[in-house]
XYZ file of C-alpha atoms in Angstrom:
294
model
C 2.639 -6.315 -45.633
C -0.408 -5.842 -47.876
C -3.701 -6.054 -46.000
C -6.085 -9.181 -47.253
C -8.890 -6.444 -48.422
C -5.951 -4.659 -50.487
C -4.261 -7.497 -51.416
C -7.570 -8.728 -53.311
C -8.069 -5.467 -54.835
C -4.387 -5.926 -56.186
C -4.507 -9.147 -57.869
C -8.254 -8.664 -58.998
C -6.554 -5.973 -61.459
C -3.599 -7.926 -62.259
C -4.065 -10.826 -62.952
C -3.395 -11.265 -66.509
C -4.841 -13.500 -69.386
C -2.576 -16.796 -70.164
C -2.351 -19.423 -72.849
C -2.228 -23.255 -72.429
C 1.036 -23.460 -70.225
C 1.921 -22.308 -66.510
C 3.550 -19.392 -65.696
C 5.689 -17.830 -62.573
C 4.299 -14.947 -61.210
C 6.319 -11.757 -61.659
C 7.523 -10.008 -58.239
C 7.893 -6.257 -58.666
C 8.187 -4.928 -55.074
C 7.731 -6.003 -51.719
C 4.105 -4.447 -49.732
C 4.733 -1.737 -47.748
C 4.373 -2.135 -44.170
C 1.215 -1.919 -42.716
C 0.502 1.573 -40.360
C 0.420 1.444 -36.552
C -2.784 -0.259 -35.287
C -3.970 -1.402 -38.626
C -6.714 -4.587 -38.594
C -6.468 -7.286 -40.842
C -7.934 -10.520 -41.262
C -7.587 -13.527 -43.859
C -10.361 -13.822 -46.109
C -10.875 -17.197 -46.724
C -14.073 -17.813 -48.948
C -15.893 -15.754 -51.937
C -17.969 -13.481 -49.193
C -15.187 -12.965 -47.271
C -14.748 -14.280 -43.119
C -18.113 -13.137 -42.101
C -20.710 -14.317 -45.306
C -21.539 -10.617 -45.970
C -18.865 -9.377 -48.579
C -17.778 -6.727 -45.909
C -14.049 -6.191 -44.993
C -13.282 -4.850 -41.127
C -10.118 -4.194 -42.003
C -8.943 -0.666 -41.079
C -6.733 2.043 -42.047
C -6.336 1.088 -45.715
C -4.677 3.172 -48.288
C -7.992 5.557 -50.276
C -4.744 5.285 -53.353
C -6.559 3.653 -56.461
C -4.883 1.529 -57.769
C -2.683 -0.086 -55.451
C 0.734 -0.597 -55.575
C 1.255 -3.471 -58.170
C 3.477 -6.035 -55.766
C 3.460 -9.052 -58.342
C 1.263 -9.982 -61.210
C 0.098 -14.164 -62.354
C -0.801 -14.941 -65.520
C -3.790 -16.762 -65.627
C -6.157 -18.682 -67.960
C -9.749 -18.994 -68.258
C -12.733 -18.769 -64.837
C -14.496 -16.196 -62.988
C -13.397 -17.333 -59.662
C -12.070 -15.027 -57.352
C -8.823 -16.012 -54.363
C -9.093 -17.527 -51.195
C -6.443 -16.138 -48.477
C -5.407 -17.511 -45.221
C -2.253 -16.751 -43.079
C 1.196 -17.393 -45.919
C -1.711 -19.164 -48.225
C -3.145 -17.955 -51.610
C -5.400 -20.046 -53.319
C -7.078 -19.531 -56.488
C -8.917 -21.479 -59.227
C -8.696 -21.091 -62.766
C -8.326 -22.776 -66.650
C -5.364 -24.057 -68.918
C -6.500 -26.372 -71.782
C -8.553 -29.095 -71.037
C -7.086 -29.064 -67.391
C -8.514 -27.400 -63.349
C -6.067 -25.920 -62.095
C -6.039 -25.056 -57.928
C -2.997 -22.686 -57.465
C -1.583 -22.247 -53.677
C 0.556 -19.337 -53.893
C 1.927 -16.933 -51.263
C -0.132 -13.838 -50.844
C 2.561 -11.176 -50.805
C 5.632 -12.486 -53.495
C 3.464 -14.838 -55.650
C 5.563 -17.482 -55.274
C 4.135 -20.918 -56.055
C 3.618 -23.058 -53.019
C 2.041 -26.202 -54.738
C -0.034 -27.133 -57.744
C -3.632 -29.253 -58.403
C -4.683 -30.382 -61.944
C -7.025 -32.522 -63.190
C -9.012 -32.633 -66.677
C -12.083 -31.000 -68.024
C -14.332 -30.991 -71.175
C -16.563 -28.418 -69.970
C -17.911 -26.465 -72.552
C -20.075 -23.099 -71.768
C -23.127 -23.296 -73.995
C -22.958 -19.671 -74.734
C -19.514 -20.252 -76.055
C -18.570 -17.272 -73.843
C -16.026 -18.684 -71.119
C -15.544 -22.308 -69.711
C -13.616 -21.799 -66.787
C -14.722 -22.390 -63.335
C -17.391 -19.935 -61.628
C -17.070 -21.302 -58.086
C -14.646 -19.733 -55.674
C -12.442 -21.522 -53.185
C -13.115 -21.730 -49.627
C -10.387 -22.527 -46.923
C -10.827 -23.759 -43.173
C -8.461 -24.121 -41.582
C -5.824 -26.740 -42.799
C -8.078 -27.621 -45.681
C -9.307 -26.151 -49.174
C -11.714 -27.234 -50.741
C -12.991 -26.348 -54.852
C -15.725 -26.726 -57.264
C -14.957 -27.194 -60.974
C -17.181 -26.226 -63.724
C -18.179 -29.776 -64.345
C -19.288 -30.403 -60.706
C -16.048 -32.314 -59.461
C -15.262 -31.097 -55.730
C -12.521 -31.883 -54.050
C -10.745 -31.403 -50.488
C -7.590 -30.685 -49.879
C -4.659 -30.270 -47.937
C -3.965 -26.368 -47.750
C -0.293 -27.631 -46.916
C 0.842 -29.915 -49.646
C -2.220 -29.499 -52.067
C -2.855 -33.696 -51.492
C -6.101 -34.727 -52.478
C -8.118 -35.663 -48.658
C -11.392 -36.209 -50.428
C -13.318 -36.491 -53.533
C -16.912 -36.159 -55.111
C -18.167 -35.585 -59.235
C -21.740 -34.381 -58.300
C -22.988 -34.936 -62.009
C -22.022 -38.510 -62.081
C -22.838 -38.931 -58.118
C -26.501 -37.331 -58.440
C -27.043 -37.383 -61.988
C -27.033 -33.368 -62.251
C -27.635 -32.505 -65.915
C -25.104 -29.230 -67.283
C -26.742 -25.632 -66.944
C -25.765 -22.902 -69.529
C -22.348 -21.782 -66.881
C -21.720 -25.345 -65.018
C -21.702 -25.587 -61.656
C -20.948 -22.346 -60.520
C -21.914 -22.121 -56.529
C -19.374 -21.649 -53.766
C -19.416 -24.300 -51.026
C -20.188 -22.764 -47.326
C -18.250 -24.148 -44.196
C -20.210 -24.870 -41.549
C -19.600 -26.457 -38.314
C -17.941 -29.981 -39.285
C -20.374 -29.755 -42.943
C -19.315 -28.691 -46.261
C -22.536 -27.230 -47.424
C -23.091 -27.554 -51.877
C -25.828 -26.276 -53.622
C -25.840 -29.681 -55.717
C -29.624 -29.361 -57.889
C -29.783 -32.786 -59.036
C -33.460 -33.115 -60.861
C -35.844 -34.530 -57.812
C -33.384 -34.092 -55.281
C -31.174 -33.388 -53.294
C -30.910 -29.743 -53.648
C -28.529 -29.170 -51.639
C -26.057 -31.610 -49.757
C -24.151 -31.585 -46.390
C -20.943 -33.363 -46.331
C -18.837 -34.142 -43.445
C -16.164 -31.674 -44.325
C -12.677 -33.912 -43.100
C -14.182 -37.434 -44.632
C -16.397 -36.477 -47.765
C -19.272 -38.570 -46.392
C -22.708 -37.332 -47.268
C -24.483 -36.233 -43.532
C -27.960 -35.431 -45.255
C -29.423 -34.094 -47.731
C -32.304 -31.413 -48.325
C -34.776 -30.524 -51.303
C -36.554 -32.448 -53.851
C -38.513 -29.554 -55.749
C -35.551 -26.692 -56.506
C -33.422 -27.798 -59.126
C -30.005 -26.549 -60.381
C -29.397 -22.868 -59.573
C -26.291 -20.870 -59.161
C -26.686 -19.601 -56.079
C -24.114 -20.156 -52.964
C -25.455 -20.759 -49.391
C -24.440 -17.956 -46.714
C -25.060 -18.797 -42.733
C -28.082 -16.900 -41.278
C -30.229 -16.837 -37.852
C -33.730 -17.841 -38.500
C -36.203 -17.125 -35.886
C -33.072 -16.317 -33.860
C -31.448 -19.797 -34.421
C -28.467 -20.790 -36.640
C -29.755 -21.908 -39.885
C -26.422 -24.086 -40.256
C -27.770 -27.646 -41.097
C -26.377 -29.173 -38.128
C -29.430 -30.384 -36.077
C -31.353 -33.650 -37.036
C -32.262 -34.638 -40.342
C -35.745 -36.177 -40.856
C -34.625 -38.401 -43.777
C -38.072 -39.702 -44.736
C -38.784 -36.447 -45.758
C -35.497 -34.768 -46.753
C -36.291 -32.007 -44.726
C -33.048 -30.394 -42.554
C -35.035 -28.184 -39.325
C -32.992 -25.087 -39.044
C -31.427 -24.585 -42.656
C -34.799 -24.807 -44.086
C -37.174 -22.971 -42.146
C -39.749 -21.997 -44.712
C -39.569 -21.544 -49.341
C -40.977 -18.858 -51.139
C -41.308 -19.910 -54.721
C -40.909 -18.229 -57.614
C -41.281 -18.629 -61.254
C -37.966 -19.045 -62.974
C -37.626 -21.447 -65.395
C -36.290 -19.504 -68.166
C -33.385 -19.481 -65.957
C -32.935 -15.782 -66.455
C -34.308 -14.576 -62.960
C -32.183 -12.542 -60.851
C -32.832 -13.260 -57.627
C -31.216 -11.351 -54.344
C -31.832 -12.712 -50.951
C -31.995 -10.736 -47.679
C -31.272 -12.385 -44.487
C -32.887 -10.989 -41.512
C -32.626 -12.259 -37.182
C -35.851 -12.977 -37.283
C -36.925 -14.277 -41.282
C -35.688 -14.962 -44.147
C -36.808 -12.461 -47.459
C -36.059 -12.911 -50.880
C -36.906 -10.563 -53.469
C -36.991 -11.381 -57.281
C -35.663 -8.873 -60.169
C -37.299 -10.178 -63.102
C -40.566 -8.633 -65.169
C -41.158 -6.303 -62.583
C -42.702 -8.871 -60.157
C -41.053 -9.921 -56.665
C -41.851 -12.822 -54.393
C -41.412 -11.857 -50.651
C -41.707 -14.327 -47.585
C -41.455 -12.839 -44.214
C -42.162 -13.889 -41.133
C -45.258 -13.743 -39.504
């Protein structure tokens, strides 16, 4: 059995270029077993379980590259697999169709299938597949497609629970990439990064129904940037305490903005999360914007 770190590593080197029609994956030998006392754990969303891109998995194998178990051929996206339990699920291109693969993690074999169309079109003319990762919870999976459409579903049976099309919904114009965030899980919310021009920035929807909970920001715009959980001021900046709607302001996932100049839409901009403040630091014409607490 492959660990879930490994087991990325695997398929982020295999996985192979496709044309317009769906392939099997190729099995070419079973994982070997895992050692005595090994820790795994399923990683179920682009930053992995804990939000931080860090793996506590222990004893893996220092042998690059690993064992090739079975290889997928896939078509177009940046989008990288979600894995939980028997459950692989990953995201990609064919045509002018989505695709949301379930297969299992250690043969490849194809558990179920979700299409639906696209006419997405990158305005570098670089790559027009999806951007945004997966993200499982329990018996539920839930994707964002280049052109904004998000939907829920079952991790079982790949049945559609819930639907939304954020640039028809909130009238979110296309960037030069899409829509290209990754959803966060938290508590009962699904939290997007939407950016529809004059609000909401970013929306909180009740994760088993689809129905909007609230909704935050009037000022930020489209970005590409996925929302992590954080304490702020030692409390859980999650979304999930009231919502003063007059003001579309959300007390405890919004504590305080630093604003910075991007426009261009060429910033690079990293974000530190600390227990007691939030900093963010900008990577653009040598100038930084930092906000820390008092």
């Amino acid at each position: 059995m492959l660990t879930r770190r490994s087991m990325l590593m695997a398929i982020a080197g295999q996985v192979l270029g496709a044309g317009f029609a769906t392939a099997q994956a190729r099995f070419h030998r079973r994982p070997k077993p895992l050692p005595a006392g090994a820790v795994t754990a399923d990683w179920p969303s682009f930053l992995g379980p804990s939000h931080d891109a860090v793996s506590a998995e222990t004893k893996l194998s220092r042998t690059l590259p690993p064992p090739l178990v079975w290889e997928f051929p896939k078509g177009t996206g940046y989008t990288s697999p979600a894995i939980a339990g028997d459950r692989l699920v990953y995201l990609h291109r064919l045509g002018n169709d989505e695709i949301v693969e379930c297969l299992h993690p250690e043969t490849g074999a194809s558990r179920w299938q979700f299409r639906y169309g696209t006419m997405f079109e990158d305005r570098y003319g670089y790559n027009n597949g999806p951007r945004s990762s997966p993200v499982i919870d329990e018996q539920l999976v839930y994707t964002v497609g280049a052109e904004g459409k998000v939907h829920c579903l079952e991790l079982g049976s790949g049945r559609v629970v819930w639907k939304h099309d954020l640039r028809v919904e909130y009238k979110v114009p296309q960037d030069f990439f899409g829509t290209a965030s990754t959803p966060l899980v938290e508590g009962r919310l699904l939290i997007v990064n939407v950016g529809a021009p004059g609000g909401p920035c970013v929306v909180g929807f009740d994760k088993t129904t689809g129905r909007e909970a609230w909704r935050a920001g009037t000022e930020w715009g489209p970005s590409y940037a996925s929302p992590v959980p954080a304490l702020v001021h030692g409390k859980p900046a999650d979304g999930r305490s009231d919502v003063d709607r007059s003001r579309e302001r959300t007390p405890g996932l919004f504590v305080s903005v630093a604003q910075s100049d991007a426009r261009l839409g060429e910033r690079v901009v990293s974000c530190g999360v600390r227990q007691q403040g939030v900093r963010i630091g900008e990577l653009s014409d040598r100038r930084r914007a930092r906000r820390d607490p008092a």
